[in-house]
Structure formats: C-alpha cells, structure tokens
C-alpha cells in the first residue's frame, strides 16, 4: 500500500507528518484496556509503523514529524493514556535522531480548530493559537534539529503561579525572564491549625475529583480508588503546597495509603488549636 502511495505521491519520499490521534478522557478508576488501546493505537502503532515502513522502503526523508501535545510536559487530568501516547512520539523522535534518521515531535497546545470551539480557555495555562500564529512556527520547527519542540501559546503568568511548575527545574529557562515572576504568590506562611489545614486539603481534593455538594469524600479510601491519577495528584500537591506550605510525597498516591493517612502526614507538625 505504501509503495503505491509513494508512486502516486512522490512527496512521500521526502517528508512524512504523522497527525493521527484519539482523545478519550477518563479518570484512573474508569479506564479500561479497550479505551487505553484505542487511544494508544493511532499515535503509538501509527507512528511506529510509519517509522518501520519508511526504513523498509528506504525513503530518504527530509523530515519525519509527529504531532504530539503540550499535555505531555504539563499534564491534563483524565488523559493518562493520551499523555502516554504523546510521550511515545517524543521518545520516537529522539530515538530516530539517535540512529541517524530525521525525527521531530511537536508538542502542540490548543490550536484554532473545531476541537476547542466553545471551550473557555481564559483560566487555563494554555491559550488558543491561531493558524496565522502557529503555521510559521511549525514551518520553522521543521527546519531545526531538536527532536522535541513546543508550539503553544502559554500564559506565562498562570504558568508561573502554578507552584508545581514554578518549582520544577525543567521550566526554569522558560520562566527565568518572565516579568511576572516577581509577582508570583509565595508559599503559605500562615500557621494553620490541623482542623483548618484538613479543611483546605479536603476542599482541594473535592474540587479536583469534581464532587458535587451532596457527594461524600470517603477519606478512608485511597486517592487512586477515587479516580485520581498521577497528573491530578501533581495538581493536588501543588495546591496543597500553595495553601498550607506542605509538600506531600508521591507515595501517598499508592493504594497502601488512605486520604486520611495523607492528611495526617500533612498536618503532623501543626497545632490542634
């Protein structure tokens, strides 16, 4: 089939751009094998097959580009499979360059399209990018040698206000020249009682788990059993750090610990009154 396409469209012998992808949002407790396979297929198997076929046909490619997503480095609740699929594209681009082949993974942000019609992005770290803004950047990226590149309209103020991101060395070069950095809120310095701190943590968890007013948060359950994945936990960790100045270890995402265990750890050095 690919031989026929190559004969009909000679441009395939010089350039490949992999654009396929499927999004199927689900929290960890609702994810099943079929959904994960469905999301991984177009990106993982699709890109890998293109990689193999281009070698089998001995194509001398000027570019082998794949459309990844900003959800890889920034995360997105409910999209564990999608983040994993895009991370594979990033790794494949680096792998291809490592064996002397062309490879580029473009981590795209929200792009002007039907996918984002009607979405309110005003409170998010990633704003919409128009075709007029994005296409010149995409064309420029195709001419460079860096295997993974970000093309996204980032709100630097909101990015810097996220304690998880602002404290991550990976983003240091991005935020270092940001004029808003001196206006980022500092970590909480107020001395909280255990009761107040617990209330703040519970409020954070309820918001992230999107519980309604009448829905109960089962504190004796683990975070994972309530549907929280590693991305949502990173957000919770950042919010707790900002709210009460306590950094919660990743181990509390394990099924071995309940939410009460995590709250007890966070409040252990606080006074009762």
Short mmCIF file of C-alpha atoms in Angstrom, two decimals, residues 7 11 42 83 134 216 230 233 257:
data_model
loop_
_atom_site.label_atom_id
_atom_site.label_comp_id
_atom_site.label_asym_id
_atom_site.label_seq_id
_atom_site.Cartn_x
_atom_site.Cartn_y
_atom_site.Cartn_z
CA UNK A 7 4.50 6.06 -6.58
CA UNK A 11 6.43 13.93 -1.90
CA UNK A 42 -3.25 5.85 16.25
CA UNK A 83 -0.27 11.73 27.65
CA UNK A 134 1.15 28.71 14.51
CA UNK A 216 -19.26 12.45 50.15
CA UNK A 230 -0.56 10.99 38.78
CA UNK A 233 -2.07 14.26 42.16
CA UNK A 257 -2.43 4.87 51.97
#
